[in-house]
PDB file of C-alpha atoms and ligand atoms in Angstrom:
ATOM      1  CA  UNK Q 584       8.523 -12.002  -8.799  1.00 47.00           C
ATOM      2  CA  UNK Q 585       9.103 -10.177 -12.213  1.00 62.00           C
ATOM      3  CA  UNK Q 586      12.855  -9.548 -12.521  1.00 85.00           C
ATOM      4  CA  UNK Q 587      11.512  -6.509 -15.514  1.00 96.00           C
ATOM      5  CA  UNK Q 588      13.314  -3.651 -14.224  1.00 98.00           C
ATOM      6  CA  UNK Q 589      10.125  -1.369 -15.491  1.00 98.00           C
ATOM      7  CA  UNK Q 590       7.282  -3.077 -13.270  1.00 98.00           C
ATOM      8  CA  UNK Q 591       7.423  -1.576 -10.067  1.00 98.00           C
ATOM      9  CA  UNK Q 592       5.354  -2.745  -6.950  1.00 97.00           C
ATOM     10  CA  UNK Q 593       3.537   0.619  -5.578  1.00 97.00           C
ATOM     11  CA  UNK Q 594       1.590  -1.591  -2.577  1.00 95.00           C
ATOM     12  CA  UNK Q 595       3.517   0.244   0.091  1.00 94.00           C
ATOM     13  CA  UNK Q 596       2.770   3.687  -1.483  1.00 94.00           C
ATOM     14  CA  UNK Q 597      -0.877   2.758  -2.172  1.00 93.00           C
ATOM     15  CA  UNK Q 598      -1.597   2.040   1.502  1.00 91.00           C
ATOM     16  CA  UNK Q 599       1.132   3.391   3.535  1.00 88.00           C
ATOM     17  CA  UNK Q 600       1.564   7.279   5.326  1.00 90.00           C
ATOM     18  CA  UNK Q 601       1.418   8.985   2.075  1.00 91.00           C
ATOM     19  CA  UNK Q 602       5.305   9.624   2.004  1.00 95.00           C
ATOM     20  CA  UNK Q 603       6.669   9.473  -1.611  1.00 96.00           C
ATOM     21  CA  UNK Q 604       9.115   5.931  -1.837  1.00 97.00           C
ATOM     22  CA  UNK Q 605      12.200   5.615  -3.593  1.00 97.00           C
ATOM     23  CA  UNK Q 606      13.097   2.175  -5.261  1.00 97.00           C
ATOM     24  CA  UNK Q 607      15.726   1.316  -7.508  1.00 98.00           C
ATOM     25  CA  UNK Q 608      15.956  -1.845  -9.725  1.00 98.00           C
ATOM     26  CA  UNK Q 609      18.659  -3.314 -11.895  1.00 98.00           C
ATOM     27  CA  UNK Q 610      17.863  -5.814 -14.468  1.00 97.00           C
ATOM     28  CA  UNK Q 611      18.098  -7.317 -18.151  1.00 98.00           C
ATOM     29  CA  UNK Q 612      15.677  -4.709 -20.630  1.00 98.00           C
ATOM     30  CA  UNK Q 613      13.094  -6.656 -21.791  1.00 97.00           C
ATOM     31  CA  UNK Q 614      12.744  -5.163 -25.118  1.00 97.00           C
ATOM     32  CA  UNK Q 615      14.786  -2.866 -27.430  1.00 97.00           C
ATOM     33  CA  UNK Q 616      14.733   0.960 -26.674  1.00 98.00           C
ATOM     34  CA  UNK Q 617      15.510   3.955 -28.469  1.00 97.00           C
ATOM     35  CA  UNK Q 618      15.900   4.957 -31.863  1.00 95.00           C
ATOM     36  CA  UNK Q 619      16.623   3.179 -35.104  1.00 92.00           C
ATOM     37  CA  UNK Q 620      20.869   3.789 -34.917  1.00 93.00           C
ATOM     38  CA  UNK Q 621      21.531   3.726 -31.143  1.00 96.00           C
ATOM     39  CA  UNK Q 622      19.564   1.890 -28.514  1.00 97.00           C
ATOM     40  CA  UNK Q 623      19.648  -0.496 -25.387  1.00 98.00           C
ATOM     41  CA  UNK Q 624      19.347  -3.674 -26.843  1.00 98.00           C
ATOM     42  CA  UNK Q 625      16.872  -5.945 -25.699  1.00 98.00           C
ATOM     43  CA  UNK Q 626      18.561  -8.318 -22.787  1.00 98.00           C
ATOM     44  CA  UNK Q 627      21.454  -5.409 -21.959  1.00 98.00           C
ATOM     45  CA  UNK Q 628      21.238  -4.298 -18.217  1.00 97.00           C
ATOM     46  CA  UNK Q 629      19.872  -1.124 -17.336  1.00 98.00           C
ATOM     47  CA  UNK Q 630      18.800   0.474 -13.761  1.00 98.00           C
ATOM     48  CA  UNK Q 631      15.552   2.638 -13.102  1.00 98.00           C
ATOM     49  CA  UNK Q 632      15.135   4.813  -9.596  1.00 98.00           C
ATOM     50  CA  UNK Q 633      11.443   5.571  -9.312  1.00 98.00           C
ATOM     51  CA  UNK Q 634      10.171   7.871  -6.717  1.00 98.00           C
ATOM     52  CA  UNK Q 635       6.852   6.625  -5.954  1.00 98.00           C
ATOM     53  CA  UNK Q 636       4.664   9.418  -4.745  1.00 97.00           C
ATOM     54  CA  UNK Q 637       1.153   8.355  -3.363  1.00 96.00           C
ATOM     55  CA  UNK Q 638      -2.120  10.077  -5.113  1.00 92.00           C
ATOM     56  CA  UNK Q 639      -4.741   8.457  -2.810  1.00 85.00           C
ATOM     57  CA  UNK Q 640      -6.228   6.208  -5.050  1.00 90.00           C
ATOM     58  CA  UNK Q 641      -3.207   6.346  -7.187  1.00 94.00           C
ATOM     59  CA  UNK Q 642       0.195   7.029  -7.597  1.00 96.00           C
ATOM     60  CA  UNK Q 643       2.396   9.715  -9.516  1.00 97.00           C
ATOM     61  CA  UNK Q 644       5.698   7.895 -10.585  1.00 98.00           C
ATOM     62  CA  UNK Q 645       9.034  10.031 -11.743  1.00 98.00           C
ATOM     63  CA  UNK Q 646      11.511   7.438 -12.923  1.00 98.00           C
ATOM     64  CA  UNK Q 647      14.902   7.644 -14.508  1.00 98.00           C
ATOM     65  CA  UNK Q 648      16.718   5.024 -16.371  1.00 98.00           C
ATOM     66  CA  UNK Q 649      20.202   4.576 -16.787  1.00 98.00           C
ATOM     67  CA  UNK Q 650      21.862   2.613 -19.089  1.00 98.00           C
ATOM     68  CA  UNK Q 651      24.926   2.073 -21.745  1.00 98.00           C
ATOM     69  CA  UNK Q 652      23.377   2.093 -25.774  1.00 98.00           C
ATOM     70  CA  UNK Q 653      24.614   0.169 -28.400  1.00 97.00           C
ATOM     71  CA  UNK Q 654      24.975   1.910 -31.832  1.00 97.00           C
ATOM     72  CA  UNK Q 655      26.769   3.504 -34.752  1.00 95.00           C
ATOM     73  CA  UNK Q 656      28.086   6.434 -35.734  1.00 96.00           C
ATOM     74  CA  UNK Q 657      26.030   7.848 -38.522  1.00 94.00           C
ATOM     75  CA  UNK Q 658      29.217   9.160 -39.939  1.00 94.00           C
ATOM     76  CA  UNK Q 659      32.178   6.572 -39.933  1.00 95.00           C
ATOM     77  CA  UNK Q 660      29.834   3.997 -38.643  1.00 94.00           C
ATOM     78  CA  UNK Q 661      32.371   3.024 -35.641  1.00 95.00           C
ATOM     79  CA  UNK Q 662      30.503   1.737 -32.754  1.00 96.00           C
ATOM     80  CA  UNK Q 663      29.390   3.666 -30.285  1.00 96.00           C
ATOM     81  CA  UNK Q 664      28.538   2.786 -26.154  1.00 96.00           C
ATOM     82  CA  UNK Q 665      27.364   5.803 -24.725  1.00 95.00           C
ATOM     83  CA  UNK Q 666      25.903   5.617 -21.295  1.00 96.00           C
ATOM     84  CA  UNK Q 667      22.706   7.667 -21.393  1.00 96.00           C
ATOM     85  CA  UNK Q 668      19.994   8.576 -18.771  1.00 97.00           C
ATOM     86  CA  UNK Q 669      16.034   9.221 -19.515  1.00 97.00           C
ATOM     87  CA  UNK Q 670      13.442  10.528 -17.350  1.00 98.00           C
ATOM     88  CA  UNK Q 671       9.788   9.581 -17.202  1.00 98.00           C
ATOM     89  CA  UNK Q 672       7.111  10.990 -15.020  1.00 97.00           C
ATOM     90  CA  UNK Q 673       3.526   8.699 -15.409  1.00 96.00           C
ATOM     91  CA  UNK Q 674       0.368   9.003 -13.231  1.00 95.00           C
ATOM     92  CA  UNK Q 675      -1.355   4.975 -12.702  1.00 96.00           C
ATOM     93  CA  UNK Q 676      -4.532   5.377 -10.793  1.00 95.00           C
ATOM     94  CA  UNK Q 677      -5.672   2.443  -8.888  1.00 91.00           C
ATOM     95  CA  UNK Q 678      -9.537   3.102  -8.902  1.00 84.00           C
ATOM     96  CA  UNK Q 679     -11.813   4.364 -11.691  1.00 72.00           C
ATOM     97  CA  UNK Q 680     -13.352   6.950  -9.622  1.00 67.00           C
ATOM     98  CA  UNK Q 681      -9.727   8.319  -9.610  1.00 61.00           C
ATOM     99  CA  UNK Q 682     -10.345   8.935 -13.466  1.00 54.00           C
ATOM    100  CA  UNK Q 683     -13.552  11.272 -12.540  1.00 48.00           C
ATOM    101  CA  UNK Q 684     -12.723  12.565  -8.884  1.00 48.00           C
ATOM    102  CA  UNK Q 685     -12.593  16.011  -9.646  1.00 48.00           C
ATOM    103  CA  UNK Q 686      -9.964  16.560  -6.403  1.00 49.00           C
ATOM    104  CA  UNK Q 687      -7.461  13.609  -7.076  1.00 46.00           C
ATOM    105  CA  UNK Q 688      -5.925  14.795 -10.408  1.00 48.00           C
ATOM    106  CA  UNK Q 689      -4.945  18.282 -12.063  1.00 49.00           C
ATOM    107  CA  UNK Q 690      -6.095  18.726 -15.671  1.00 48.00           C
ATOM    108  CA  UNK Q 691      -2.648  18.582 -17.082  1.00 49.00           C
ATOM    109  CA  UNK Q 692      -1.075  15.662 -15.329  1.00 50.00           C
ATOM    110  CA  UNK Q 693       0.082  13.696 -18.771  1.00 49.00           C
ATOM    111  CA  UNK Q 694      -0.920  15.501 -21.445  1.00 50.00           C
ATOM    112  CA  UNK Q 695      -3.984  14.402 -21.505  1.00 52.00           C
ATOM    113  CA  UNK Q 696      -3.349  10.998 -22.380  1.00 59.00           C
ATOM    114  CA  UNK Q 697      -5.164   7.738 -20.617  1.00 74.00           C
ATOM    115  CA  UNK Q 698      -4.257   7.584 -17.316  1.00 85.00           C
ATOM    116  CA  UNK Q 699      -2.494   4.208 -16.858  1.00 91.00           C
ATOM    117  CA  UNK Q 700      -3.500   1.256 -14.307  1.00 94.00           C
ATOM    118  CA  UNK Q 701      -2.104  -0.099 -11.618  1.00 95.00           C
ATOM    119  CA  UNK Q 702      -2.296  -3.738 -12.419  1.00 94.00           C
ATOM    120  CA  UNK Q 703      -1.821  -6.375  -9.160  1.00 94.00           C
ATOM    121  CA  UNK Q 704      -0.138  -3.515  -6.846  1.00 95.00           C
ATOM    122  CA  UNK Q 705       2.231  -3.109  -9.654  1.00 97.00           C
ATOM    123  CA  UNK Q 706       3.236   0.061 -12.425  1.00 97.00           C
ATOM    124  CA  UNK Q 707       4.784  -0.987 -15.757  1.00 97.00           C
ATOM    125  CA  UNK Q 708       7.305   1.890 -16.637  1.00 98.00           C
ATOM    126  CA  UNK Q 709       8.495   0.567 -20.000  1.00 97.00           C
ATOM    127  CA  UNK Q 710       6.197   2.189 -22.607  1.00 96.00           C
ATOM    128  CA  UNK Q 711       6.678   5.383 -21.166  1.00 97.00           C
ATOM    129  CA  UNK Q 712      10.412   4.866 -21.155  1.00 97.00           C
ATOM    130  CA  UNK Q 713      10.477   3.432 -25.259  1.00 97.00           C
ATOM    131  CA  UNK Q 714       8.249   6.972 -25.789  1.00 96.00           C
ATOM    132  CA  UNK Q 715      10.968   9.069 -23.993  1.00 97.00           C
ATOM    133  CA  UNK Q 716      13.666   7.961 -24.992  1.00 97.00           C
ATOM    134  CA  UNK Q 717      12.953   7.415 -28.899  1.00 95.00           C
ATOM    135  CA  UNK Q 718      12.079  11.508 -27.905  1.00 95.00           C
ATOM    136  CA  UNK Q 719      15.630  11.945 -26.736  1.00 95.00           C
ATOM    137  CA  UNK Q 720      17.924  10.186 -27.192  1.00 95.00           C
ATOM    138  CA  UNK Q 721      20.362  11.093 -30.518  1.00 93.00           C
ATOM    139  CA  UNK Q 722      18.636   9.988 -34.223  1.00 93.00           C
ATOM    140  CA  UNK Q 723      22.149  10.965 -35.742  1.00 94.00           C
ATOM    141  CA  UNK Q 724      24.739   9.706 -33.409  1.00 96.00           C
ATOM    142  CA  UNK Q 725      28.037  10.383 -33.862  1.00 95.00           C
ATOM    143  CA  UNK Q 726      31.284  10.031 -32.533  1.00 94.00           C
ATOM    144  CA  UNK Q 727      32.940  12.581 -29.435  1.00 88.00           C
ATOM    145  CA  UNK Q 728      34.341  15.223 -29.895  1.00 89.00           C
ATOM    146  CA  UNK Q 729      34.729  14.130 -33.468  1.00 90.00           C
ATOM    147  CA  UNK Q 730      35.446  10.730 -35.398  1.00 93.00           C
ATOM    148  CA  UNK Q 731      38.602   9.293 -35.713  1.00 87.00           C
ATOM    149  CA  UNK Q 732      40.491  11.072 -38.634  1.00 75.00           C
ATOM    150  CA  UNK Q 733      38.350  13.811 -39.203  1.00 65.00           C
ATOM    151  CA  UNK Q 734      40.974  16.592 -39.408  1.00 61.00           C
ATOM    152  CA  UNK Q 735      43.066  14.962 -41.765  1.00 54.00           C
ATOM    153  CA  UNK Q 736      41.346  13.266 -44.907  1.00 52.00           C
ATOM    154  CA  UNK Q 737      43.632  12.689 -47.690  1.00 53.00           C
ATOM    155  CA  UNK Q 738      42.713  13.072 -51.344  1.00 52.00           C
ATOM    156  CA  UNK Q 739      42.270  10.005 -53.429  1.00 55.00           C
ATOM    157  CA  UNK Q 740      45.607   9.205 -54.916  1.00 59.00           C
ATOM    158  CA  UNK Q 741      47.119  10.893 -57.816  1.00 53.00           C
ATOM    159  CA  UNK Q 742      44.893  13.635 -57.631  1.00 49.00           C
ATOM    160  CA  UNK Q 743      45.786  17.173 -56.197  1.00 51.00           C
ATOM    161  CA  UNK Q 744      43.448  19.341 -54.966  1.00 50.00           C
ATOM    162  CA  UNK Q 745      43.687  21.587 -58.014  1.00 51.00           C
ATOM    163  CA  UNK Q 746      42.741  18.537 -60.739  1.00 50.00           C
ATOM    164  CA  UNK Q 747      39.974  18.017 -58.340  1.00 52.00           C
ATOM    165  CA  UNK Q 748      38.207  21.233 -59.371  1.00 55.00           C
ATOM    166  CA  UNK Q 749      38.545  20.540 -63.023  1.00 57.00           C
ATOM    167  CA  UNK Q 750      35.453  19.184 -64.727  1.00 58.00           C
ATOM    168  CA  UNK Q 751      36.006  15.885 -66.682  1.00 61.00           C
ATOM    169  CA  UNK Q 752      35.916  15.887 -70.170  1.00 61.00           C
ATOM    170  CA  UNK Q 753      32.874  13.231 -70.503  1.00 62.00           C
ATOM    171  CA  UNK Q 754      30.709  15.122 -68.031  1.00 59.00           C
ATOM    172  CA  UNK Q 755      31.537  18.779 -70.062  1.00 59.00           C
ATOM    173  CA  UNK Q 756      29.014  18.606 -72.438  1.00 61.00           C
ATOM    174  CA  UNK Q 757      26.454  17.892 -68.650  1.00 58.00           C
ATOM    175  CA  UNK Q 758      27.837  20.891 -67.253  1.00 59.00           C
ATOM    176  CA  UNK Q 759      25.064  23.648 -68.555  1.00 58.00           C
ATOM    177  CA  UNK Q 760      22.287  20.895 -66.376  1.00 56.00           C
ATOM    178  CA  UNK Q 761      24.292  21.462 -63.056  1.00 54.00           C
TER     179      UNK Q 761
HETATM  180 ZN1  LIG E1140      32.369   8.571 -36.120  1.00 90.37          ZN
END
Protein backbone atom coordinates (compact mmCIF):
# COMPACT_ATOMS: atom_id res chain seq x y z
CA UNK A 1 0.00 0.00 0.00
CA UNK A 2 1.32 3.43 -1.35
CA UNK A 3 1.45 5.82 1.62
CA UNK A 4 1.48 8.91 -1.61
CA UNK A 5 -1.24 10.97 -0.40
CA UNK A 6 -2.13 11.70 -4.36
CA UNK A 7 -2.85 7.94 -5.48
CA UNK A 8 -6.20 7.21 -4.59
CA UNK A 9 -7.88 3.68 -4.85
CA UNK A 10 -11.31 4.31 -6.93
CA UNK A 11 -12.19 0.20 -6.82
CA UNK A 12 -15.22 0.85 -4.67
CA UNK A 13 -16.45 3.70 -6.96
CA UNK A 14 -15.64 1.72 -10.13
CA UNK A 15 -17.91 -1.18 -9.14
CA UNK A 16 -20.07 -0.11 -6.38
CA UNK A 17 -23.97 1.71 -6.49
CA UNK A 18 -22.75 4.62 -8.37
CA UNK A 19 -22.79 6.95 -5.20
CA UNK A 20 -19.92 9.54 -5.34
CA UNK A 21 -17.15 8.45 -2.22
CA UNK A 22 -15.38 10.70 -0.10
CA UNK A 23 -11.76 9.75 1.08
CA UNK A 24 -9.30 11.69 2.78
CA UNK A 25 -5.52 10.92 3.08
CA UNK A 26 -2.70 12.45 5.06
CA UNK A 27 0.80 11.83 4.13
CA UNK A 28 4.53 13.00 3.38
CA UNK A 29 4.38 15.00 -0.47
CA UNK A 30 6.32 13.10 -2.58
CA UNK A 31 7.72 15.82 -4.61
CA UNK A 32 8.04 19.64 -4.40
CA UNK A 33 4.90 21.77 -5.31
CA UNK A 34 4.26 25.17 -6.21
CA UNK A 35 6.11 27.94 -7.47
CA UNK A 36 9.75 28.91 -7.54
CA UNK A 37 9.57 31.25 -3.95
CA UNK A 38 6.91 29.40 -1.91
CA UNK A 39 6.05 25.74 -2.07
CA UNK A 40 5.37 22.41 -0.08
CA UNK A 41 8.56 20.95 0.06
CA UNK A 42 9.03 17.59 -0.99
CA UNK A 43 8.65 15.16 2.32
CA UNK A 44 6.33 18.04 4.29
CA UNK A 45 2.82 16.58 5.19
CA UNK A 46 -0.08 17.57 3.38
CA UNK A 47 -3.88 16.12 3.33
CA UNK A 48 -6.11 15.65 0.09
CA UNK A 49 -10.18 14.94 0.41
CA UNK A 50 -11.22 13.53 -2.94
CA UNK A 51 -14.79 13.01 -3.75
CA UNK A 52 -14.80 10.15 -5.98
CA UNK A 53 -17.76 10.31 -8.27
CA UNK A 54 -18.37 7.13 -10.49
CA UNK A 55 -18.53 7.71 -14.54
CA UNK A 56 -19.36 4.07 -15.46
CA UNK A 57 -16.33 3.10 -16.94
CA UNK A 58 -14.59 5.85 -15.16
CA UNK A 59 -14.45 8.16 -12.55
CA UNK A 60 -14.66 12.11 -12.17
CA UNK A 61 -12.36 13.06 -9.14
CA UNK A 62 -12.66 16.75 -7.31
CA UNK A 63 -9.83 16.85 -4.82
CA UNK A 64 -8.51 19.51 -2.52
CA UNK A 65 -5.22 19.66 -0.86
CA UNK A 66 -4.30 21.26 2.16
CA UNK A 67 -1.15 22.02 3.32
CA UNK A 68 1.43 24.62 5.15
CA UNK A 69 4.24 26.16 2.25
CA UNK A 70 7.57 26.94 2.91
CA UNK A 71 8.94 30.21 1.39
CA UNK A 72 10.16 33.79 1.36
CA UNK A 73 9.02 36.95 1.25
CA UNK A 74 9.93 38.49 -2.04
CA UNK A 75 10.37 41.69 -0.19
CA UNK A 76 12.37 41.36 3.18
CA UNK A 77 12.95 37.78 2.40
CA UNK A 78 11.63 36.65 6.06
CA UNK A 79 10.22 33.26 5.92
CA UNK A 80 7.01 32.64 5.31
CA UNK A 81 4.50 29.31 6.40
CA UNK A 82 1.32 29.98 5.02
CA UNK A 83 -1.20 27.22 5.11
CA UNK A 84 -2.79 27.13 1.66
CA UNK A 85 -5.57 24.97 0.02
CA UNK A 86 -5.80 23.93 -3.92
CA UNK A 87 -8.50 22.35 -5.75
CA UNK A 88 -8.29 19.88 -8.60
CA UNK A 89 -11.08 18.32 -10.53
CA UNK A 90 -9.56 15.28 -13.13
CA UNK A 91 -11.64 12.75 -15.14
CA UNK A 92 -9.46 8.91 -15.23
CA UNK A 93 -11.41 6.59 -17.40
CA UNK A 94 -10.93 2.99 -16.79
CA UNK A 95 -11.70 1.60 -20.37
CA UNK A 96 -10.71 2.93 -23.80
CA UNK A 97 -14.11 2.77 -25.13
CA UNK A 98 -14.72 5.42 -22.38
CA UNK A 99 -12.36 7.71 -24.57
CA UNK A 100 -14.90 7.23 -27.73
CA UNK A 101 -18.38 6.44 -25.99
CA UNK A 102 -20.13 9.25 -27.21
CA UNK A 103 -22.65 9.06 -23.84
CA UNK A 104 -19.95 8.64 -21.02
CA UNK A 105 -18.17 12.05 -21.31
CA UNK A 106 -19.22 15.80 -22.13
CA UNK A 107 -16.98 17.58 -24.65
CA UNK A 108 -15.54 19.93 -22.14
CA UNK A 109 -14.72 17.73 -19.21
CA UNK A 110 -10.77 18.89 -18.92
CA UNK A 111 -10.12 21.14 -21.36
CA UNK A 112 -9.60 18.96 -23.73
CA UNK A 113 -6.61 17.47 -22.49
CA UNK A 114 -5.86 13.41 -22.42
CA UNK A 115 -8.09 11.88 -20.32
CA UNK A 116 -6.00 10.19 -17.59
CA UNK A 117 -5.96 6.28 -16.60
CA UNK A 118 -6.90 4.52 -13.95
CA UNK A 119 -3.87 2.43 -13.32
CA UNK A 120 -4.44 -0.95 -10.87
CA UNK A 121 -7.92 0.48 -9.38
CA UNK A 122 -5.93 3.46 -8.50
CA UNK A 123 -5.94 7.64 -9.64
CA UNK A 124 -2.66 9.55 -9.24
CA UNK A 125 -3.73 13.19 -8.24
CA UNK A 126 -0.27 14.76 -8.09
CA UNK A 127 0.34 16.22 -11.58
CA UNK A 128 -2.83 17.80 -11.57
CA UNK A 129 -2.16 19.23 -8.15
CA UNK A 130 1.82 20.60 -9.23
CA UNK A 131 -0.37 22.22 -12.44
CA UNK A 132 -2.86 23.92 -10.01
CA UNK A 133 -1.15 25.03 -7.70
CA UNK A 134 2.02 26.52 -9.65
CA UNK A 135 -1.55 28.30 -11.27
CA UNK A 136 -2.38 29.64 -7.85
CA UNK A 137 -0.66 29.81 -5.49
CA UNK A 138 1.38 33.45 -4.91
CA UNK A 139 4.69 33.97 -7.50
CA UNK A 140 5.45 37.16 -5.30
CA UNK A 141 4.82 36.24 -1.77
CA UNK A 142 4.98 38.53 0.73
CA UNK A 143 4.53 39.10 4.19
CA UNK A 144 0.69 39.87 6.05
CA UNK A 145 -0.64 42.58 6.30
CA UNK A 146 2.75 44.04 5.60
CA UNK A 147 6.53 43.17 6.52
CA UNK A 148 8.00 43.89 9.59
CA UNK A 149 9.11 47.64 9.59
CA UNK A 150 7.49 48.78 6.67
CA UNK A 151 6.00 52.03 8.05
CA UNK A 152 9.01 53.26 9.47
CA UNK A 153 12.30 53.06 7.28
CA UNK A 154 14.93 55.33 8.38
CA UNK A 155 17.27 57.21 6.07
CA UNK A 156 20.83 56.10 5.81
CA UNK A 157 22.75 58.00 8.40
CA UNK A 158 23.87 61.49 8.10
CA UNK A 159 21.69 62.17 5.40
CA UNK A 160 18.33 64.17 5.67
CA UNK A 161 15.76 63.82 3.44
CA UNK A 162 16.50 67.17 1.81
CA UNK A 163 20.47 66.19 0.86
CA UNK A 164 18.82 63.17 -0.48
CA UNK A 165 17.25 65.07 -3.39
CA UNK A 166 20.43 66.82 -4.28
CA UNK A 167 22.32 65.39 -7.23
CA UNK A 168 26.03 64.53 -6.50
CA UNK A 169 28.57 66.45 -7.91
CA UNK A 170 30.34 63.39 -9.89
CA UNK A 171 27.06 62.24 -11.41
CA UNK A 172 26.16 66.24 -12.56
CA UNK A 173 27.79 66.26 -15.62
CA UNK A 174 25.27 62.42 -16.20
CA UNK A 175 22.35 64.32 -15.36
CA UNK A 176 21.20 65.58 -19.11
CA UNK A 177 21.22 61.17 -19.88
CA UNK A 178 18.58 60.64 -17.03
ZN1 LIG B 1 8.24 40.65 4.20
Amino acid sequence: MSDNPFVFNVAEALRGDGAPITVTQTGPSPSRIGPVMIALPEGDEVEVEATIIPLGNGVLVDATMRAELTGQCVRCLKTLHPVETVRVEQVFSASDTFITGDDEVDEDLGSGDEIQRVVDDTVDLEQAFVDEAGLNWPFNPTCEPECEGDTDVPAPDGISGEEQDRVDPRWAGLERFL
